[in-house]
Tab-separated table of C-alpha atoms in Angstrom:
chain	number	residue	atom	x	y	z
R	16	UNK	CA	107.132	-57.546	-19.371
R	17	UNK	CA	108.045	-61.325	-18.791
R	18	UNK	CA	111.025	-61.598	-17.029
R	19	UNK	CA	114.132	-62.428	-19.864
R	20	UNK	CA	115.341	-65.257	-17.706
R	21	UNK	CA	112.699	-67.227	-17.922
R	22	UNK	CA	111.472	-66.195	-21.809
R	23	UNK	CA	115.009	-67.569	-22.212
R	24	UNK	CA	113.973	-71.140	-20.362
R	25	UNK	CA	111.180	-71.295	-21.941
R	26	UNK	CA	112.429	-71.077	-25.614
R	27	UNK	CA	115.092	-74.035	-24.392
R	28	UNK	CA	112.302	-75.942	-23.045
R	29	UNK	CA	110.128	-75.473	-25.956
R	30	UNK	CA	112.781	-76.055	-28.592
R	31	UNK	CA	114.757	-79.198	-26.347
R	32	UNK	CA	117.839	-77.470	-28.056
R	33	UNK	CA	120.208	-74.118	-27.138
R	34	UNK	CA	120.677	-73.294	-30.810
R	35	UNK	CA	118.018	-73.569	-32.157
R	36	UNK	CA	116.424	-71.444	-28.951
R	37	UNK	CA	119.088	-68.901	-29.832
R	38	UNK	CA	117.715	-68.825	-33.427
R	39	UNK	CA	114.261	-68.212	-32.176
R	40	UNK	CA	115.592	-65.467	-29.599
R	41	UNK	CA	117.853	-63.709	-32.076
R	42	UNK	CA	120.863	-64.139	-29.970
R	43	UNK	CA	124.381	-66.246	-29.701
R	44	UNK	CA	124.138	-69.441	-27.891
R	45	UNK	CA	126.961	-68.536	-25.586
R	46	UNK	CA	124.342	-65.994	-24.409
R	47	UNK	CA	121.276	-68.483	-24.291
R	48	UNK	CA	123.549	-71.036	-22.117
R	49	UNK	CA	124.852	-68.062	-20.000
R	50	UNK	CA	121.127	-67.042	-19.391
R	51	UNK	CA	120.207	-70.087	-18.410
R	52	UNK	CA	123.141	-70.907	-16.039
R	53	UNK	CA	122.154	-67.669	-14.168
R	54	UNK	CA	118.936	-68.830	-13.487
R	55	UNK	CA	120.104	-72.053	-12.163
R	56	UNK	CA	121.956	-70.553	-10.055
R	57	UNK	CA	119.070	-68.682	-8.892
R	58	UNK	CA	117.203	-71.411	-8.464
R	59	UNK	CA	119.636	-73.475	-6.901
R	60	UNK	CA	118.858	-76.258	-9.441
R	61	UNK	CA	119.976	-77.868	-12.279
R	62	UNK	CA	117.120	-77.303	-15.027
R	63	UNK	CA	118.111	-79.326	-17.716
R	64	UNK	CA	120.047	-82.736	-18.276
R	65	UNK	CA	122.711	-81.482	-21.052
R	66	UNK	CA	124.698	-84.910	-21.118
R	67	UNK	CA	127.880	-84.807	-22.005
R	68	UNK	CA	127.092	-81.332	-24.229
R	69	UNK	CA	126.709	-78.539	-21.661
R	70	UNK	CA	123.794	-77.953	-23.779
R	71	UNK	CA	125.581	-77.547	-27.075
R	72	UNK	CA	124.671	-80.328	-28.377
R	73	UNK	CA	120.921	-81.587	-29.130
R	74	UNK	CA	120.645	-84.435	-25.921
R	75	UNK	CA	119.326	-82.589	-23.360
R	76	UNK	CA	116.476	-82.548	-21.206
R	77	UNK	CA	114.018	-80.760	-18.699
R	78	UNK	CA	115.894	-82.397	-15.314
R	79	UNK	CA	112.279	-82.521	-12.504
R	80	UNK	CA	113.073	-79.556	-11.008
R	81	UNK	CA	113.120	-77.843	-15.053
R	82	UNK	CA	109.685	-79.321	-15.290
R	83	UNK	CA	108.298	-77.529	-12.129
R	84	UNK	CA	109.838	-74.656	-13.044
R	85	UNK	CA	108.397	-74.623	-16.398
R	86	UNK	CA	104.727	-75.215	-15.488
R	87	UNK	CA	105.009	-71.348	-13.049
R	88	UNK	CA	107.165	-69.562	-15.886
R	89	UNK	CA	104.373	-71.032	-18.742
R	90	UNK	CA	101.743	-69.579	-16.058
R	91	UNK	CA	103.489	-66.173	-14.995
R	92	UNK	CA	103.875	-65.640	-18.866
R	93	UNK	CA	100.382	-66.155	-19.652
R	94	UNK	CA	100.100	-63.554	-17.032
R	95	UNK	CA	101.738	-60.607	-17.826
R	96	UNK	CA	100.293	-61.013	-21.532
R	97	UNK	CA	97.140	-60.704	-19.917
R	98	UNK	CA	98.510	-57.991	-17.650
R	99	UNK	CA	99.803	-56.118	-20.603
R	100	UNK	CA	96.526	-56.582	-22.709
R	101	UNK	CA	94.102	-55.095	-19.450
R	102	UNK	CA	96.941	-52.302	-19.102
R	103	UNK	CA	96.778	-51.569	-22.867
R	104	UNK	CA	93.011	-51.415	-23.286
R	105	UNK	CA	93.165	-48.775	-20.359
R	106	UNK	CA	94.283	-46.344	-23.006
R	107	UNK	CA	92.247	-48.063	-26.084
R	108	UNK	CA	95.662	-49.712	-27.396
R	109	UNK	CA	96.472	-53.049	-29.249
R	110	UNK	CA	99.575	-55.285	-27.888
R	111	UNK	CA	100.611	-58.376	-27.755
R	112	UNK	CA	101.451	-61.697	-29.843
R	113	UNK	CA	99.372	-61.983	-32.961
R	114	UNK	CA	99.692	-64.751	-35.078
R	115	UNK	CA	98.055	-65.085	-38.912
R	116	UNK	CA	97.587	-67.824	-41.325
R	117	UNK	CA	96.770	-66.653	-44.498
R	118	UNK	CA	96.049	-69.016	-47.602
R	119	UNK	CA	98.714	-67.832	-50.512
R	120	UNK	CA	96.946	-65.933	-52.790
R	121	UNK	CA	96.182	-63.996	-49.808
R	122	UNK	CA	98.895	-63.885	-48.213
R	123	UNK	CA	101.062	-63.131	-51.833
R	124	UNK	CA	98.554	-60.154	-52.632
R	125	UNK	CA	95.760	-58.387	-50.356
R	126	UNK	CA	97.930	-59.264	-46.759
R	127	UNK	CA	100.456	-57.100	-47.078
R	128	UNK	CA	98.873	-54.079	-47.788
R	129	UNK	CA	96.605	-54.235	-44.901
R	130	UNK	CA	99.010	-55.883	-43.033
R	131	UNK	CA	101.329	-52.375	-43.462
R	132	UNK	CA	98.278	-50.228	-42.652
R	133	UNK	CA	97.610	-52.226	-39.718
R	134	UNK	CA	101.247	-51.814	-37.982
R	135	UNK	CA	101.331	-48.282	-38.450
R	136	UNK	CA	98.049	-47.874	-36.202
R	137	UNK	CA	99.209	-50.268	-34.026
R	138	UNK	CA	102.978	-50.996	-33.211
R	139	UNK	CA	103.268	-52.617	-30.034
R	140	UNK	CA	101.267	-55.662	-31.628
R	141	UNK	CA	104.261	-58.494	-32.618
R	142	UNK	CA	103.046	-60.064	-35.864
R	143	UNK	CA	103.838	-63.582	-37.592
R	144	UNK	CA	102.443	-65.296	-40.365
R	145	UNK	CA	102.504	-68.566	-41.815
R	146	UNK	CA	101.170	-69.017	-45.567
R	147	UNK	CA	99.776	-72.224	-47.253
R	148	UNK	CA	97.149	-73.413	-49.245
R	149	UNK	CA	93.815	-73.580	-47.639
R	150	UNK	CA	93.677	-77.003	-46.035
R	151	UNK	CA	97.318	-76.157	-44.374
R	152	UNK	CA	95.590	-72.822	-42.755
R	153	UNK	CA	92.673	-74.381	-41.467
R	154	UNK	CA	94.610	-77.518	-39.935
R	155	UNK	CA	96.914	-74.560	-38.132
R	156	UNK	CA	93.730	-73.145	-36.813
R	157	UNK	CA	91.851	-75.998	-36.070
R	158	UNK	CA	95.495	-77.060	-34.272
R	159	UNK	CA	95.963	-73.756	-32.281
R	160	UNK	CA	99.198	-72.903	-34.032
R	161	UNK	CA	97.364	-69.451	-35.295
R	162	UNK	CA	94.909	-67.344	-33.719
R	163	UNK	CA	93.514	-66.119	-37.116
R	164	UNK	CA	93.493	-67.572	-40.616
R	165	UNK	CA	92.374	-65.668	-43.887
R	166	UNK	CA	91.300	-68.329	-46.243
R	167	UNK	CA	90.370	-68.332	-50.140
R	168	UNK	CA	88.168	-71.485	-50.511
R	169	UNK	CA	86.247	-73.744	-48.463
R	170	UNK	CA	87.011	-74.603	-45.183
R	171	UNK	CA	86.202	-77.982	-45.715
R	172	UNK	CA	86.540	-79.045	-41.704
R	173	UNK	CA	83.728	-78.757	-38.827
R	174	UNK	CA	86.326	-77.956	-35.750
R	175	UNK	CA	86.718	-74.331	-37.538
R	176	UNK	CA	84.017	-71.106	-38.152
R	177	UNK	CA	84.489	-69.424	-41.442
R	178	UNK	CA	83.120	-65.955	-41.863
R	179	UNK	CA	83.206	-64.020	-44.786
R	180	UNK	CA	86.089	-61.047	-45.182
R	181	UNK	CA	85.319	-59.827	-49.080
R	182	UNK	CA	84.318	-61.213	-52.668
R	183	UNK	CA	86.674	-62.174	-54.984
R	184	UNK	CA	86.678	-63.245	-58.626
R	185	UNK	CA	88.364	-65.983	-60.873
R	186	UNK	CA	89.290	-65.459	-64.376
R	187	UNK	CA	90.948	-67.338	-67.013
R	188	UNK	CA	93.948	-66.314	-68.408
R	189	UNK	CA	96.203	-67.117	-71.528
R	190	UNK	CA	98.918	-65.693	-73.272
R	191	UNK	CA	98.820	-63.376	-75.464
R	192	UNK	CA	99.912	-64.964	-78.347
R	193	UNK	CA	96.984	-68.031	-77.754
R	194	UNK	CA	94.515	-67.893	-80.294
R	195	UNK	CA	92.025	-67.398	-77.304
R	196	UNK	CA	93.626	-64.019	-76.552
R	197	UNK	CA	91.699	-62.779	-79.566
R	198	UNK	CA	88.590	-64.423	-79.567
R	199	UNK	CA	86.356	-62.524	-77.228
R	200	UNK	CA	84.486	-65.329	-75.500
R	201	UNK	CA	85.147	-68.737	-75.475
R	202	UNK	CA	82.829	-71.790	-74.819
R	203	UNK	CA	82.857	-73.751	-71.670
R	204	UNK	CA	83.315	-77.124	-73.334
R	205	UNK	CA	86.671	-75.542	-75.480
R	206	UNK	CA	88.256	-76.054	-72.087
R	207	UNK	CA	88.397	-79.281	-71.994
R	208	UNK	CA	90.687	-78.450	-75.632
R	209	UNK	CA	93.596	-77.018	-74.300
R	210	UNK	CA	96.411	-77.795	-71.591
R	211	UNK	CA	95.202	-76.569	-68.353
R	212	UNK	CA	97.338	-75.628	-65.330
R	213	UNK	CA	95.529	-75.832	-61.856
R	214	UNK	CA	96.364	-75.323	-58.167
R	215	UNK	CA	97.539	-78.265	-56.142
R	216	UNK	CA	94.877	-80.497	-54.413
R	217	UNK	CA	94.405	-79.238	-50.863
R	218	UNK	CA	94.206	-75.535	-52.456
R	219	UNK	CA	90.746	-73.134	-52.264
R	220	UNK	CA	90.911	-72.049	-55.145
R	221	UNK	CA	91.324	-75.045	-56.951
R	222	UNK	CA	88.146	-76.182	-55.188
R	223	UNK	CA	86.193	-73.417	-56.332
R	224	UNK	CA	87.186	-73.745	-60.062
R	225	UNK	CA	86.588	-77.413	-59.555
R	226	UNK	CA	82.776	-76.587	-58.344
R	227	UNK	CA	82.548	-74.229	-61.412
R	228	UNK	CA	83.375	-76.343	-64.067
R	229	UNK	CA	81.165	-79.304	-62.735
R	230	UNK	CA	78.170	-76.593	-62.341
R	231	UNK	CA	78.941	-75.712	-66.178
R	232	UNK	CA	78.986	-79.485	-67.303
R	233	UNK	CA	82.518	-79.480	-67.557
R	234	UNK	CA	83.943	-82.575	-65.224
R	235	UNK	CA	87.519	-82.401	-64.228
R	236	UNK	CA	88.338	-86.030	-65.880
R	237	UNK	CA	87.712	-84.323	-68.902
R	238	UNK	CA	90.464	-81.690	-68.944
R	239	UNK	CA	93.781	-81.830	-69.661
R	240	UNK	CA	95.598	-81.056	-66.640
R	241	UNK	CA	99.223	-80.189	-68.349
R	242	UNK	CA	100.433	-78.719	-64.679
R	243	UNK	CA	99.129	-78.714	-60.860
R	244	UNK	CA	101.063	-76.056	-59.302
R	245	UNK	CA	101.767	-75.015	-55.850
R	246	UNK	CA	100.873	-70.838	-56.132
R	247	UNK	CA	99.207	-68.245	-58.388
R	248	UNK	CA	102.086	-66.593	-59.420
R	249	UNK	CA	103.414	-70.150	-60.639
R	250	UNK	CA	100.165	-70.332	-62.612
R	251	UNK	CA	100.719	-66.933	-64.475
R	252	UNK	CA	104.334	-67.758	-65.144
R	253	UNK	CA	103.159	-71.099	-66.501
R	254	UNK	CA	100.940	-69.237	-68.359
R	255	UNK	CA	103.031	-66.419	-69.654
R	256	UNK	CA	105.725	-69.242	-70.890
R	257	UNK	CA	102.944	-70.764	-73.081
R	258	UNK	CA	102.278	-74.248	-70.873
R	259	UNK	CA	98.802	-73.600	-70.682
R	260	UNK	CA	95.642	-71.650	-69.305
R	261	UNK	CA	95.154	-70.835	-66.026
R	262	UNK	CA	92.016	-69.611	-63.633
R	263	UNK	CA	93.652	-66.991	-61.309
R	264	UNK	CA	92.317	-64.479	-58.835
R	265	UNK	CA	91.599	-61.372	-60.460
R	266	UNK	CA	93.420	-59.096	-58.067
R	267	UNK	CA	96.526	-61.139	-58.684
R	268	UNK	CA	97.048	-60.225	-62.113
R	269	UNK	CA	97.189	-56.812	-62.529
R	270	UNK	CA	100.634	-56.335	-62.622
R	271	UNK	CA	100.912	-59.168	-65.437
R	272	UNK	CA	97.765	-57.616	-67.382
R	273	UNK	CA	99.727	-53.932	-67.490
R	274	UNK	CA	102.568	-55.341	-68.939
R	275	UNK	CA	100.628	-57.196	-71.719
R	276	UNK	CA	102.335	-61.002	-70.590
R	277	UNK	CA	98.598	-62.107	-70.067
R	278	UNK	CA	95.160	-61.913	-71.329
R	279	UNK	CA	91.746	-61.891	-69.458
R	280	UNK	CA	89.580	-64.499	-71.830
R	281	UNK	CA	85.646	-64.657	-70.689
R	282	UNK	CA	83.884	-67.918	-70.579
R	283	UNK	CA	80.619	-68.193	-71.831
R	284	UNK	CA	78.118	-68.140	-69.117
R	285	UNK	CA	80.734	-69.070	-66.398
R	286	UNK	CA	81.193	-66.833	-63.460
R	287	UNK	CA	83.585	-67.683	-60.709
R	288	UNK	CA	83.292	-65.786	-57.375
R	289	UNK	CA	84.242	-67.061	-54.317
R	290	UNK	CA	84.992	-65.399	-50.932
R	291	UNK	CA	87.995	-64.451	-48.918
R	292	UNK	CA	86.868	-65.582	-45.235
R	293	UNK	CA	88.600	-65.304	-41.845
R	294	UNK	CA	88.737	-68.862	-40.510
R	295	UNK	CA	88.988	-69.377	-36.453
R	296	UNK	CA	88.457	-72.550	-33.996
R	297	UNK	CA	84.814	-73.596	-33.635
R	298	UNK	CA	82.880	-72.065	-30.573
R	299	UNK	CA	85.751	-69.039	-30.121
R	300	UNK	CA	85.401	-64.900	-30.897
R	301	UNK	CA	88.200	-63.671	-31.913
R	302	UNK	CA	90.211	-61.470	-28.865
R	303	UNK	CA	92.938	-59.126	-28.190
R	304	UNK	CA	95.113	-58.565	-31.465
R	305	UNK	CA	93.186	-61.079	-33.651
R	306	UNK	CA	89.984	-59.222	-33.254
R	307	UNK	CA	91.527	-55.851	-33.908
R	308	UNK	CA	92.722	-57.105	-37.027
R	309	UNK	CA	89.836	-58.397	-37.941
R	310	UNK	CA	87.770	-55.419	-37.600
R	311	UNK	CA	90.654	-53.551	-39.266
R	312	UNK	CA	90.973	-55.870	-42.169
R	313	UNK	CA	87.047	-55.653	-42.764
R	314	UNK	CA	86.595	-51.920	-42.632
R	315	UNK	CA	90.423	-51.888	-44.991
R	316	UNK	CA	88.128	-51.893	-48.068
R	317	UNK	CA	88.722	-54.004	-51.358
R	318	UNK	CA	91.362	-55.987	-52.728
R	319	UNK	CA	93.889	-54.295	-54.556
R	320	UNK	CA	93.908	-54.074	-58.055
R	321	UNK	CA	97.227	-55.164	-59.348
């Protein structure tokens, strides 16, 4: 509903660069620049300083009359979002921006099937999502850069609210030519035995295994970290090849348990659950989009399995 002038303007403004506002807007830069002449003319200003690049280059800059114009487009966009969102609820519909953060595992494997699900019931909402580990997600949220974050560990911050979205569990996995893959159980102190491959720091889920193992008298200065890697599906490959053992989210290894390249190994009186949890800014309910996903994501059911 926002005029395409101005959406146009703003993308310049926001970006301080044509092309890389026409990479944003999915269109040539002869057509950003040709936008944004017409509505200088309009105006009957100059908008932006270009220098000596007519605004193909990367020197330019909001010119005073730009700036002014910027602060009532920033406003009148605000406004028709909220327009559209009043108009939409009218006849019980979802629109509008909505954008996720979703730790990986998450985002890798339980997102997109609810994600799917949730564009089919409702496509006027425009999605994007940014993945990371869980310290990147709940610095985006904390920072306003995402309305919603789905998180797989401990928030670790007090400017964010965590509440929980569904249980998960983490097992340990080896090949299946490890001597492990054959034993049944194993003890909690053979850990510290073998090459281990772990999450990066910053990641939930290495937290969580971290907490385990210390609960279980296992510290992590006694294990042999052989690999810190930056996903789950790096850990299973790592694990497949042989490098090591790995503690992975159950629902992520399906696929590698049906065709036989891993092996579920118990640990003697070691349990590792942990929830999934949406994450938000402290002292803010979730609205519009977000909170329809939300609600759809909790009444979704489970996480896959594999």
């Amino acid at each position: 509903m926002e005029n395409f002038r101005l959406r146009v303007f703003r993308a310049v403004a926001a970006e301080m660069s044509f092309r890389k506002a026409a990479e944003v807007l999915h269109l040539s830069q002869p057509a950003v620049s040709q936008q944004v002449r017409s509505l200088e003319e309009e105006a009957g200003a100059r908008l932006f300083d270009r220098g000596n690049s007519d605004g193909h280059g990367s020197q330019i800059a909001l010119t005073e009359a730009g700036r002014v114009l910027l602060e009532y487009a920033t406003t009148a966009a605000e406004t028709m979002a909220e327009a559209q969102r009043a108009l939409a609820a009218l006849n019980n519909d979802v629109v509008g921006e909505l954008r996720l953060g979703a730790s990986t595992t998450i985002a890798q494997y339980v997102l997109p099937r609810i994600l799917g699900a949730f564009l089919r019931q409702y496509p006027n909402v425009h999605l994007s999502v940014m993945s990371g580990n869980t310290e990147r997600i709940a610095e985006a949220v904390a920072e306003e850069r995402v309305a919603l974050g789905l998180i797989e560990g401990p928030a670790m911050r007090r400017d964010v609210k965590t509440e929980r979205m569904v249980e998960d569990e983490m097992v340990l996995i080896v090949s299946p030519g490890h001597a492990w893959a054959r034993a049944g159980k194993v003890a909690p102190a053979e850990l510290a035995k073998v090459p281990m491959l772990l999450r990066e720091r910053g990641s939930g889920s290495r937290r969580v295994v971290e907490r385990a193992l210390k609960k279980a008298g296992i510290p992590l200065r006694s294990l042999h970290v052989a690999m810190e890697l930056d996903s789950t599906e790096a850990i299973i490959s790592g694990v497949e090849a042989e490098l090591g053992v790995g503690f992975v989210s159950r629902c992520a290894v399906g696929k590698a348990m049906r065709l036989g390249t891993v092996r579920i190994v118990p640990v003697k009186g070691l349990e590792i659950v942990r929830d999934f949890s949406f994450i938000r800014l402290a002292g803010t309910e979730a609205t519009g989009a977000a909170a329809a996903f939300q609600r759809f994501a909790m009444g979704a059911g489970g996480l896959p399995v594999g």
